[in-house]
PDB file of C-alpha atoms and ligand atoms in Angstrom:
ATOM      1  CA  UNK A 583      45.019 -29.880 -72.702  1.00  0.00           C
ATOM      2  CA  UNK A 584      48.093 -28.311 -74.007  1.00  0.00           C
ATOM      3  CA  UNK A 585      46.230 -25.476 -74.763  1.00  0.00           C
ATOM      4  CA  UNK A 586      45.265 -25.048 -70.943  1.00  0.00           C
ATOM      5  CA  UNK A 587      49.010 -26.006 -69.912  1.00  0.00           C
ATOM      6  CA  UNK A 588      50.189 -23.079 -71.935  1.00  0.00           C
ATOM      7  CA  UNK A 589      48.218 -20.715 -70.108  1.00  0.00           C
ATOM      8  CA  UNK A 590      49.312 -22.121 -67.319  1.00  0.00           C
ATOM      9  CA  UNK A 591      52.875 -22.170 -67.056  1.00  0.00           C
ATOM     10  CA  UNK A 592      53.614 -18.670 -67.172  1.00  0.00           C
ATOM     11  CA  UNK A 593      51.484 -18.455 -64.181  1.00  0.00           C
ATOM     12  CA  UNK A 594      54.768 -19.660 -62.596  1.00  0.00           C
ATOM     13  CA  UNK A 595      54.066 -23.732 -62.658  1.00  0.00           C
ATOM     14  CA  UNK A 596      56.744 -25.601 -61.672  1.00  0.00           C
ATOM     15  CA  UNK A 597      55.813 -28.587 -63.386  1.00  0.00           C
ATOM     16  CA  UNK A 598      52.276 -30.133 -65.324  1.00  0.00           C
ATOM     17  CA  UNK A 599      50.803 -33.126 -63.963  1.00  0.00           C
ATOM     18  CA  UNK A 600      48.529 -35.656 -65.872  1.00  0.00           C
ATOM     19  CA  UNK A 601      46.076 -37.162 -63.161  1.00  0.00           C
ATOM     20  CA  UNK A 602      45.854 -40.483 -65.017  1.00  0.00           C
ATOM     21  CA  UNK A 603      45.149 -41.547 -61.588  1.00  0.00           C
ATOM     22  CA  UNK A 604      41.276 -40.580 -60.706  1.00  0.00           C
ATOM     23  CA  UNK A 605      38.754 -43.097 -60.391  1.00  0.00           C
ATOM     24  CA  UNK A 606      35.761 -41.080 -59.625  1.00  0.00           C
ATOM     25  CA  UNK A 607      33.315 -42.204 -62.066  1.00  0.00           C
ATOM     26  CA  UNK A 608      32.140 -38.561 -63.350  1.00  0.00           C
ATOM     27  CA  UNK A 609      35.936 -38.774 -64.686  1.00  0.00           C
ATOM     28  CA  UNK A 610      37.708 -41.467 -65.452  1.00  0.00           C
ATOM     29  CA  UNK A 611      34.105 -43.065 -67.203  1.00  0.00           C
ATOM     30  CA  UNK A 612      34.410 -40.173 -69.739  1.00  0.00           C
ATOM     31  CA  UNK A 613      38.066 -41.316 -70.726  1.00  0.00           C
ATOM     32  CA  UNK A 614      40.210 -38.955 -68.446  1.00  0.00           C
ATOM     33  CA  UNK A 615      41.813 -40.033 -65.325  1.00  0.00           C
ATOM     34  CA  UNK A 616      42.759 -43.800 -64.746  1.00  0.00           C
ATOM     35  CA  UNK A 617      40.404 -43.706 -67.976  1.00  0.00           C
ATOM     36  CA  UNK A 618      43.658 -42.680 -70.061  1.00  0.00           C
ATOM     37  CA  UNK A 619      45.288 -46.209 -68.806  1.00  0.00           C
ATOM     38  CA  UNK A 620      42.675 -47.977 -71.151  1.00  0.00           C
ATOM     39  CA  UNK A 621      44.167 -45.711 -74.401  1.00  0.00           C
ATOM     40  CA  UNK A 622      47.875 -46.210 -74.613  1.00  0.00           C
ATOM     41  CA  UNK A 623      47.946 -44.591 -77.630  1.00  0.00           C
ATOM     42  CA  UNK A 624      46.230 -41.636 -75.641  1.00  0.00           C
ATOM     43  CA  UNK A 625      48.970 -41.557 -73.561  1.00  0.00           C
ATOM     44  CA  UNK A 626      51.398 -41.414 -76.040  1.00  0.00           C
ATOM     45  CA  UNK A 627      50.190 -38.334 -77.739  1.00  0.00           C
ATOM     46  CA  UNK A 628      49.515 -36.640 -74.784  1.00  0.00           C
ATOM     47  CA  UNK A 629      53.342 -36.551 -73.504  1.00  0.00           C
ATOM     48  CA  UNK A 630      54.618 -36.216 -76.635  1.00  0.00           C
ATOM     49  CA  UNK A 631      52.643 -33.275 -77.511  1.00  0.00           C
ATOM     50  CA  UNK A 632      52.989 -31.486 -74.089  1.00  0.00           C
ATOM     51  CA  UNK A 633      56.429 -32.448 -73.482  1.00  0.00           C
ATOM     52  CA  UNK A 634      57.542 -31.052 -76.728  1.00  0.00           C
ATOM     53  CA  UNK A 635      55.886 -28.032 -76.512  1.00  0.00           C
ATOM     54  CA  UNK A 636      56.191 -26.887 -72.653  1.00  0.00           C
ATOM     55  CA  UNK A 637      59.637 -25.974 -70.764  1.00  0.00           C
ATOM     56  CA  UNK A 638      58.537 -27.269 -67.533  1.00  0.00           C
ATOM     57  CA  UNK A 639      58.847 -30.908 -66.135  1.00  0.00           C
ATOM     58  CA  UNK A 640      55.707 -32.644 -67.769  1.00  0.00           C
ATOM     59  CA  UNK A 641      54.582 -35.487 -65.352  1.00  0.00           C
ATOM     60  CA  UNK A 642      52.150 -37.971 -64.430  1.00  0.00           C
ATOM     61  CA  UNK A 643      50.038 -40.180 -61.926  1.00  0.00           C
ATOM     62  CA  UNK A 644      48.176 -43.150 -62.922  1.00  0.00           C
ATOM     63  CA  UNK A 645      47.485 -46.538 -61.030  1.00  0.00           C
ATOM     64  CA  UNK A 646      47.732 -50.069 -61.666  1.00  0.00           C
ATOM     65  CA  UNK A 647      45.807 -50.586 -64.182  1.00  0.00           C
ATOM     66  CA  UNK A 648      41.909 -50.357 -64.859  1.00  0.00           C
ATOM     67  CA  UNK A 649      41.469 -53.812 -63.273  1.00  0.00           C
ATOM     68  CA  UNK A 650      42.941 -56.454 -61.756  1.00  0.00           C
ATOM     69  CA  UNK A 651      42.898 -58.244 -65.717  1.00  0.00           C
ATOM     70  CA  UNK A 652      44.316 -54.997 -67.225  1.00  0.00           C
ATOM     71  CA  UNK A 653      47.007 -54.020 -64.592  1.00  0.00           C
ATOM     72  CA  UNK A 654      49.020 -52.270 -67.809  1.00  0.00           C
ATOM     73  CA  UNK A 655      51.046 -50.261 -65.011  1.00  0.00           C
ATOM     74  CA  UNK A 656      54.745 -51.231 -67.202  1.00  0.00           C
ATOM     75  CA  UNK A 657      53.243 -50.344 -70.322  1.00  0.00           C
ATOM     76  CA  UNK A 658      52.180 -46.851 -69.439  1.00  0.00           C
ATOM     77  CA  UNK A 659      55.109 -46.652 -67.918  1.00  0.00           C
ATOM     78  CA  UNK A 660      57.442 -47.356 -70.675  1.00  0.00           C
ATOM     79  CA  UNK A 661      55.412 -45.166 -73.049  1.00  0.00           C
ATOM     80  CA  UNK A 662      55.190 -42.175 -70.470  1.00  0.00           C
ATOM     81  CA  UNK A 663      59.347 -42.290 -70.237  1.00  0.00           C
ATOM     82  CA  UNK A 664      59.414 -42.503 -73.953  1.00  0.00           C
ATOM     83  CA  UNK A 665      57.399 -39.643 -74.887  1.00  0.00           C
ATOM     84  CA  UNK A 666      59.054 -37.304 -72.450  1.00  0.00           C
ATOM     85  CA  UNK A 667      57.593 -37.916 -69.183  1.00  0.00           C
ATOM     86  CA  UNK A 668      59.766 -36.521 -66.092  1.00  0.00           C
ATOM     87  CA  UNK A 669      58.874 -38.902 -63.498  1.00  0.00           C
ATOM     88  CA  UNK A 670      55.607 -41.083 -62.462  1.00  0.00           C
ATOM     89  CA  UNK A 671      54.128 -41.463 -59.834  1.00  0.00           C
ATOM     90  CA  UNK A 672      51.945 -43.968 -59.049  1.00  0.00           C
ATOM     91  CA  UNK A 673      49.354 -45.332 -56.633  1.00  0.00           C
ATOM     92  CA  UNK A 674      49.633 -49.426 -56.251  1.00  0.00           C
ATOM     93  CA  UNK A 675      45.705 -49.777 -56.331  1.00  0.00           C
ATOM     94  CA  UNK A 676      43.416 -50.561 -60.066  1.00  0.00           C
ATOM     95  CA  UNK A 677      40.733 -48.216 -60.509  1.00  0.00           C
ATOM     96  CA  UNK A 678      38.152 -50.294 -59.745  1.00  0.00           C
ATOM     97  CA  UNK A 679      39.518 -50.830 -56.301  1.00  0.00           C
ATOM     98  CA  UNK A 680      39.467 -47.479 -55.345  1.00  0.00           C
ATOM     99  CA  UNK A 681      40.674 -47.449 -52.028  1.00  0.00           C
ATOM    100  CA  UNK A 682      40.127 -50.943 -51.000  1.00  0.00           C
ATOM    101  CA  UNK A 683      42.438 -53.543 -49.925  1.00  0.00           C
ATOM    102  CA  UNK A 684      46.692 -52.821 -49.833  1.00  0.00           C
ATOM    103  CA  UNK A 685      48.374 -50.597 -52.117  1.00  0.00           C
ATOM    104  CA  UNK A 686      50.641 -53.036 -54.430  1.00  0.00           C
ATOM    105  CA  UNK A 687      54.169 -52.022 -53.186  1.00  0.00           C
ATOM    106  CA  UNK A 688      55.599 -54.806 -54.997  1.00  0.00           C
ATOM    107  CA  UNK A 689      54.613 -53.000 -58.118  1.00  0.00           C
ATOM    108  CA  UNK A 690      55.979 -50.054 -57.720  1.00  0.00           C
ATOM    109  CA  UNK A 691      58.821 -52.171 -57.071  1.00  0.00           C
ATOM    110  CA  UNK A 692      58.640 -53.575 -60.531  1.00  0.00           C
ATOM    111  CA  UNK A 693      57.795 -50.486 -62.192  1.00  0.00           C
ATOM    112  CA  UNK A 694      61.269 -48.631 -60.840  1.00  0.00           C
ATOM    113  CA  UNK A 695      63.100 -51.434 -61.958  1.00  0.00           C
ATOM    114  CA  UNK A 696      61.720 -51.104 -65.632  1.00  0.00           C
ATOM    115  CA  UNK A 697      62.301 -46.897 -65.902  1.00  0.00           C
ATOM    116  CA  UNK A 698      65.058 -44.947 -65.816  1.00  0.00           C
ATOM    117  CA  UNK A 699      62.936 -41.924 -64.941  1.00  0.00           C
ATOM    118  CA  UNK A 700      62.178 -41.699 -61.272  1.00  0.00           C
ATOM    119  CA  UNK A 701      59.485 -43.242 -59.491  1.00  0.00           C
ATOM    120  CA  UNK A 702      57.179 -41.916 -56.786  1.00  0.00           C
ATOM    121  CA  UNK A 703      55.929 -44.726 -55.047  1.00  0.00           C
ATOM    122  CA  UNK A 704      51.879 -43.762 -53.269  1.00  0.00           C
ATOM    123  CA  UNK A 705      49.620 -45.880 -51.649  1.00  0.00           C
ATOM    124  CA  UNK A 706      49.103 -46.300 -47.462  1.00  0.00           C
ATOM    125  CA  UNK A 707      51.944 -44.356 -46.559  1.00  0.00           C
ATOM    126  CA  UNK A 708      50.170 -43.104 -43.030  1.00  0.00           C
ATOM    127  CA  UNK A 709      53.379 -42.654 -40.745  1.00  0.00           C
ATOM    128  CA  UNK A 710      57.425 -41.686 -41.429  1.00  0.00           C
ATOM    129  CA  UNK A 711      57.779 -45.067 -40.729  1.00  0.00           C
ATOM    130  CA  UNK A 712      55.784 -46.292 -43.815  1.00  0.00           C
ATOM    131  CA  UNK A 713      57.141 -43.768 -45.731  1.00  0.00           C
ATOM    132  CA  UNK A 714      60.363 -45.147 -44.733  1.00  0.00           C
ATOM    133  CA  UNK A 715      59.460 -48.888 -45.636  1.00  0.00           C
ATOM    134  CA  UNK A 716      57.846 -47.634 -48.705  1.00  0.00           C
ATOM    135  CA  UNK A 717      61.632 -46.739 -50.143  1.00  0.00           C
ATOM    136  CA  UNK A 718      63.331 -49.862 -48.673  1.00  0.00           C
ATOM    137  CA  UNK A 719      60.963 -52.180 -49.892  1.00  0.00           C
ATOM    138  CA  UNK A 720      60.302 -50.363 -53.544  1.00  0.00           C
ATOM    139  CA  UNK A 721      63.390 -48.287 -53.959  1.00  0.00           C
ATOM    140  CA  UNK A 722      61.424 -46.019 -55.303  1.00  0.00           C
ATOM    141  CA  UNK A 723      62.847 -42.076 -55.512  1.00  0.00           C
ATOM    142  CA  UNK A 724      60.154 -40.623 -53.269  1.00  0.00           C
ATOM    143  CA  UNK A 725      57.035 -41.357 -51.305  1.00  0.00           C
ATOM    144  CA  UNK A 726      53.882 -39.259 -52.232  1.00  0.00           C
ATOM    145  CA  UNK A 727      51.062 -39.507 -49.079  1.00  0.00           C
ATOM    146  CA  UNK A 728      47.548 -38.468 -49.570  1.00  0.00           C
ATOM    147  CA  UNK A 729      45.432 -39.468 -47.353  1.00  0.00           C
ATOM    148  CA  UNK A 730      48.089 -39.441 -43.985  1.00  0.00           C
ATOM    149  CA  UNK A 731      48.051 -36.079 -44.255  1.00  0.00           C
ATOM    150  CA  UNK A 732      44.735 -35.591 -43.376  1.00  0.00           C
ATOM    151  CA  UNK A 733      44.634 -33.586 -40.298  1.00  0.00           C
ATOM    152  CA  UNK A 734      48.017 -34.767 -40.055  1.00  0.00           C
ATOM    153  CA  UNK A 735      50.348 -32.095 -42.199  1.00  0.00           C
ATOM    154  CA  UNK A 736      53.366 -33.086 -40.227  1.00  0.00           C
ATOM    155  CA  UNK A 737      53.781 -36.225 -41.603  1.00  0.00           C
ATOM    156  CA  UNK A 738      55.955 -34.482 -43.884  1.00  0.00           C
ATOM    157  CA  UNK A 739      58.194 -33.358 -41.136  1.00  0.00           C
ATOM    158  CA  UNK A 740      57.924 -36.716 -40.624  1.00  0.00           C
ATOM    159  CA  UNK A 741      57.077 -36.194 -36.652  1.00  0.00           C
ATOM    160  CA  UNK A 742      54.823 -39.105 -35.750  1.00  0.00           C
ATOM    161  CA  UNK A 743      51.410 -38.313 -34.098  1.00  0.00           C
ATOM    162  CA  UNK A 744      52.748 -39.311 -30.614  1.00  0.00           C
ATOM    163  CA  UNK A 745      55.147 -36.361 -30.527  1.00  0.00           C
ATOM    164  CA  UNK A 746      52.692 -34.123 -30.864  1.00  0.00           C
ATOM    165  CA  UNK A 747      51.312 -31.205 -28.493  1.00  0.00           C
ATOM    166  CA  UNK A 748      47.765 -30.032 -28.390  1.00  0.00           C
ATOM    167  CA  UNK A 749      49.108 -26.497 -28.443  1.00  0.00           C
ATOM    168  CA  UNK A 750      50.687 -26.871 -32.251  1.00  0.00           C
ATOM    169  CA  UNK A 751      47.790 -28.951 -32.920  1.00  0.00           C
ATOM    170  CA  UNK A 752      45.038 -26.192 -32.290  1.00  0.00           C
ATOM    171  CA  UNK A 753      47.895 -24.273 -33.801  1.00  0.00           C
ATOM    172  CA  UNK A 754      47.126 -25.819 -37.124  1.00  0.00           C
ATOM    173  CA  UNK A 755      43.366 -26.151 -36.489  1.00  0.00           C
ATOM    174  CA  UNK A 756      42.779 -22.469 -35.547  1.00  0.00           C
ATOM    175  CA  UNK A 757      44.589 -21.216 -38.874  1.00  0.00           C
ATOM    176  CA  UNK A 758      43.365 -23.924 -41.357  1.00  0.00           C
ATOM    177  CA  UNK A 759      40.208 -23.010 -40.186  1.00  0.00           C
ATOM    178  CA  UNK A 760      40.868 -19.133 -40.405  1.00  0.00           C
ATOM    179  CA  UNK A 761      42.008 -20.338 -44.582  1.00  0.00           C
ATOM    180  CA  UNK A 762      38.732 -22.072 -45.283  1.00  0.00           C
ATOM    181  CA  UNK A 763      36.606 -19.500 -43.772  1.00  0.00           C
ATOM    182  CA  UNK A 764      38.405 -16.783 -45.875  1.00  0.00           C
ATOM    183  CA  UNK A 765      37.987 -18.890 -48.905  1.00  0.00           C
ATOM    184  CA  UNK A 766      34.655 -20.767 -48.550  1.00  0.00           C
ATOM    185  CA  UNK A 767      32.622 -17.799 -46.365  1.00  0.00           C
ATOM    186  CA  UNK A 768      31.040 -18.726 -43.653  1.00  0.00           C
ATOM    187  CA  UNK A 769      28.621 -21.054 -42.886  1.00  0.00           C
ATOM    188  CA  UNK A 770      30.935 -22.837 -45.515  1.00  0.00           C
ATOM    189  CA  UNK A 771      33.999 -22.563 -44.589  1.00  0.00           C
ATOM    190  CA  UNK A 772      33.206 -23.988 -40.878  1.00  0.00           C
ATOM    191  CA  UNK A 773      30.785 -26.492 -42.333  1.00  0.00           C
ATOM    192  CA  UNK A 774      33.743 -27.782 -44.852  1.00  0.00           C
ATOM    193  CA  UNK A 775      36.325 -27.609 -42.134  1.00  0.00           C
ATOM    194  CA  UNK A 776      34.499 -30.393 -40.138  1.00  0.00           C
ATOM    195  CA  UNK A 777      35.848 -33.525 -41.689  1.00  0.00           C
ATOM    196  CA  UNK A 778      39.338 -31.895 -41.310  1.00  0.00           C
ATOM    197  CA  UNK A 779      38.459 -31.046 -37.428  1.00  0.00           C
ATOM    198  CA  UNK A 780      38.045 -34.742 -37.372  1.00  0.00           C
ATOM    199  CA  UNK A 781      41.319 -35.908 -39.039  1.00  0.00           C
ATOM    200  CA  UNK A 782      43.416 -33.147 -36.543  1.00  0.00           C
ATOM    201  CA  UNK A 783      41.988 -34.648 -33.307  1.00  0.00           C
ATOM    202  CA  UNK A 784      41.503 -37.934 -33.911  1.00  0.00           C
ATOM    203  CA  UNK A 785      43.256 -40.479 -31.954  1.00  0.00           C
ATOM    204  CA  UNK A 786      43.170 -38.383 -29.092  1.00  0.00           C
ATOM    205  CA  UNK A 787      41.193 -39.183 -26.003  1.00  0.00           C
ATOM    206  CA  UNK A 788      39.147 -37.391 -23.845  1.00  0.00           C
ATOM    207  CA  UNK A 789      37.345 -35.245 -26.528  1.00  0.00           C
ATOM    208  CA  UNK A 790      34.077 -36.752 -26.009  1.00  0.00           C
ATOM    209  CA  UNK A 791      32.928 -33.656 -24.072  1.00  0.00           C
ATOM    210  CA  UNK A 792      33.960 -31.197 -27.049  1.00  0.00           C
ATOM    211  CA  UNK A 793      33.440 -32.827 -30.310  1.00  0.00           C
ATOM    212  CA  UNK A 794      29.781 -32.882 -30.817  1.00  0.00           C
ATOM    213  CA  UNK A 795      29.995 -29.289 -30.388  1.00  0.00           C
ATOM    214  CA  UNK A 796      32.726 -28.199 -32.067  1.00  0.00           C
ATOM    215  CA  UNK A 797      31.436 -30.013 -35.110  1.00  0.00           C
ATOM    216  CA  UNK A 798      28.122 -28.655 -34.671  1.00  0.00           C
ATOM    217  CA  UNK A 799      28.874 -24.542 -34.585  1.00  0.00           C
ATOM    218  CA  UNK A 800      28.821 -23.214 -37.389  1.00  0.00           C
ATOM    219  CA  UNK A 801      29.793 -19.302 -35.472  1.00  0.00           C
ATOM    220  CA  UNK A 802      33.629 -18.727 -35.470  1.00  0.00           C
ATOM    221  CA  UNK A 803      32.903 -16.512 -32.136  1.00  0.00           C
ATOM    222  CA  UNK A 804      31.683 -20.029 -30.814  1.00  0.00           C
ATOM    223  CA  UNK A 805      34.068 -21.945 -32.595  1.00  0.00           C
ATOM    224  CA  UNK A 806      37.589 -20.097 -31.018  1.00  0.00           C
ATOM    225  CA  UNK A 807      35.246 -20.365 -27.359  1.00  0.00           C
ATOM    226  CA  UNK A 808      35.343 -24.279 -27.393  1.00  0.00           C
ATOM    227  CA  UNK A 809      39.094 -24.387 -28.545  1.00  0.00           C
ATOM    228  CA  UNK A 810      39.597 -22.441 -25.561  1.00  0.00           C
ATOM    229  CA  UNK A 811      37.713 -24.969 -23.183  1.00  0.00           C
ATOM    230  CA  UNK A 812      39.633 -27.628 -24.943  1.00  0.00           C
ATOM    231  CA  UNK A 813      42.963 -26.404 -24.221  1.00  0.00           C
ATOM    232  CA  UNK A 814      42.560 -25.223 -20.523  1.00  0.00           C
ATOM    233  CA  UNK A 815      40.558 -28.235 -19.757  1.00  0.00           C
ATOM    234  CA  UNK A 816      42.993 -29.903 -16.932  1.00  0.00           C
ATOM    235  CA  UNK A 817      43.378 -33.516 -19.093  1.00  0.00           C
ATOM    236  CA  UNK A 818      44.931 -31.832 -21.974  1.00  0.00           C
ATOM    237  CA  UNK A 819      47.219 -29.760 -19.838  1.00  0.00           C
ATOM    238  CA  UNK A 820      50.444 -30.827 -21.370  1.00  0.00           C
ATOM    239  CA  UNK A 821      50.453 -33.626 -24.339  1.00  0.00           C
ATOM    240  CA  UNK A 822      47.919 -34.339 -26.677  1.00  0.00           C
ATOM    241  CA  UNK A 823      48.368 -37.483 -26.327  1.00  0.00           C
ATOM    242  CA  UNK A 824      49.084 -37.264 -22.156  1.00  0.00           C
ATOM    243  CA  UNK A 825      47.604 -40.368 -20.347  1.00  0.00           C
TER     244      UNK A 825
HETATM  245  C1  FMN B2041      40.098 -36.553 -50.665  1.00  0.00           C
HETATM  246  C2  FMN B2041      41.075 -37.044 -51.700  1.00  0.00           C
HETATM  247  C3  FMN B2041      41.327 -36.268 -52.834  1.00  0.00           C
HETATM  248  C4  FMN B2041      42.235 -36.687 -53.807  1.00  0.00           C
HETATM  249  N1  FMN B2041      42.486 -35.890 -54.889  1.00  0.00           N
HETATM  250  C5  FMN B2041      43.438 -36.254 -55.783  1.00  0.00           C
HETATM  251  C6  FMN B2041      43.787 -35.402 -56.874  1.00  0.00           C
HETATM  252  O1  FMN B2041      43.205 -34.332 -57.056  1.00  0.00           O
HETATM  253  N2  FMN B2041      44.767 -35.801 -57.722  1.00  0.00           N
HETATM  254  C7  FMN B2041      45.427 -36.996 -57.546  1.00  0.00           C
HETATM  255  O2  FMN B2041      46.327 -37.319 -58.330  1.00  0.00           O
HETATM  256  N3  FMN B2041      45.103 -37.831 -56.533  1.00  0.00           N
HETATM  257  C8  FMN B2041      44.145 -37.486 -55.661  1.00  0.00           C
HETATM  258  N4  FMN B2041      43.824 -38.330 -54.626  1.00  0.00           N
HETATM  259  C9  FMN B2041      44.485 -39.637 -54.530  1.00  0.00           C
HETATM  260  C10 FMN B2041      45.754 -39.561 -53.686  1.00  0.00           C
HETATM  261  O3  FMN B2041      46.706 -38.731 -54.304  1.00  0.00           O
HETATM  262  C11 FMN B2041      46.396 -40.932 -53.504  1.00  0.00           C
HETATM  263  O4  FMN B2041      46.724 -41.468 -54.762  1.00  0.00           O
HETATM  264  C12 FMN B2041      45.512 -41.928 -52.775  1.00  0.00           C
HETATM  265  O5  FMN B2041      44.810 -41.311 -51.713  1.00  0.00           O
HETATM  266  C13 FMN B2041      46.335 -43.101 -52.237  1.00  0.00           C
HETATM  267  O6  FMN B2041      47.362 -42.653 -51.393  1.00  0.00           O
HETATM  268  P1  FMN B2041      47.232 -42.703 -49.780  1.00  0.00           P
HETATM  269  O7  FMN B2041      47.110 -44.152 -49.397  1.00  0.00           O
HETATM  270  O8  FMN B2041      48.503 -42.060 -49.290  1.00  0.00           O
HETATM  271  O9  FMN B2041      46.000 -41.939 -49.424  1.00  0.00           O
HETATM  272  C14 FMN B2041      42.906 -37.928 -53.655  1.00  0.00           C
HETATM  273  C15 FMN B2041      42.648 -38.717 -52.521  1.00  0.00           C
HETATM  274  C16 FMN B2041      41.744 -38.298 -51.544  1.00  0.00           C
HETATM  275  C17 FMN B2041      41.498 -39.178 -50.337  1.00  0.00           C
END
């Protein structure tokens, strides 16, 4: 690891993250991920050594706990801040709930009262307005949002959904699109981009006439042609969200 984050940081890094957070079995079953939050000692070692020998901010996410019976969130915590940790952040759910049921804000709570580093508080933050609760109710130094920003990217302009124009969103479609293609190729990139088409247009009505195809094309040509029909068609004239 510190091997890797040496190579890194002159790449221009501004800080190193441990994901002590991931609860994908492939990773956290082998020990890495919210696997580190079963091996304190782990933990330990792993700030101390990268902290010591790295200039940038060395940081970390983890959860909970492993389970509901090991939620060791204050533990890690402490040991993190003592071994040179720069801040945590961390998502209020164990690993072995995934994503299921409410993010614990009342731990994060708990956990900024018992560091002095700062906190990033994550978990069902899906509008400005949670973020907004999410520091009231924790007090927690910042709000980290993963899966609001799914098709939603200004979240962190913290413009709700409602304020919204079709125009900026095809904006956003048209050019995320244009990134995935260049990365992924096509019929990759357009295949990929689907679940992100999705996320942009949900909640608004009226698409039943354009989705199926516009998920099913796989032809960029195609692709910009039903954007087009989309935005002349005479419901979406103004708002995205117009009645
Ligand atoms: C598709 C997807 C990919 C994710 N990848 C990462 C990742 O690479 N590193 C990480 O720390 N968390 C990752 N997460 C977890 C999120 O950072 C976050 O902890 C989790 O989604 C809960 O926050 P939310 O309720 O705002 O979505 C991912 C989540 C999703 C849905």
């Amino acid at each position: 690891l510190l091997e890797a984050a040496l190579r890194i940081e002159p790449w221009g890094a501004d800080i190193i993250d441990v994901n002590m957070g991931c609860s994908t079995r492939k990773v956290s079953g082998r020990g890495a991920g919210a696997g580190m939050l079963l091996q304190p000692d782990l933990v330990a070692r792993t700030f101390n050594l990268l902290s010591r020998h790295l200039t940038v901010p060395v940081t970390g996410k983890i959860r909970l706990g492993w389970d509901a019976a090991r939620r060791n969130y204050l533990e890690i915590g402490r040991i993190m801040e003592e071994n040179g940790a720069a801040l945590i952040a961390m998502h209020g759910r164990t690993k072995t709930q995934k994503y299921s049921g409410q993010a614990d804000w009342d731990a994060i709570a708990r956990l900024k009262q018992s560091v002095s580093i700062p906190v990033i508080g994550n978990g069902d933050a899906r509008t400005p307005q949670d973020i907004d609760r999410m520091l009231a109710y924790t007090g927690c130094d910042a709000v980290m949002v993963g899966r609001g920003a799914i098709g939603n990217p200004w979240i962190f302009a913290r413009r709700r959904r409602e304020e919204l124009t079709l125009a900026e969103i095809l904006t956003a479609v048209r050019r995320h699109a244009a990134e995935m293609i260049t990365y992924y190729g096509l019929p990759a990139g357009l295949i990929q981009f689907r679940k992100h088409l999705k996320a942009y247009l949900a909640d608004i009505p009226g698409l039943d006439d354009f989705l199926p195809s516009l998920l099913a094309t796989t032809a960029p040509v195609e692709f910009e042609r039903l954007l087009r029909q989309l935005e002349t068609a005479p419901t979406f004239a103004k708002s995205a969200y117009a009645d």
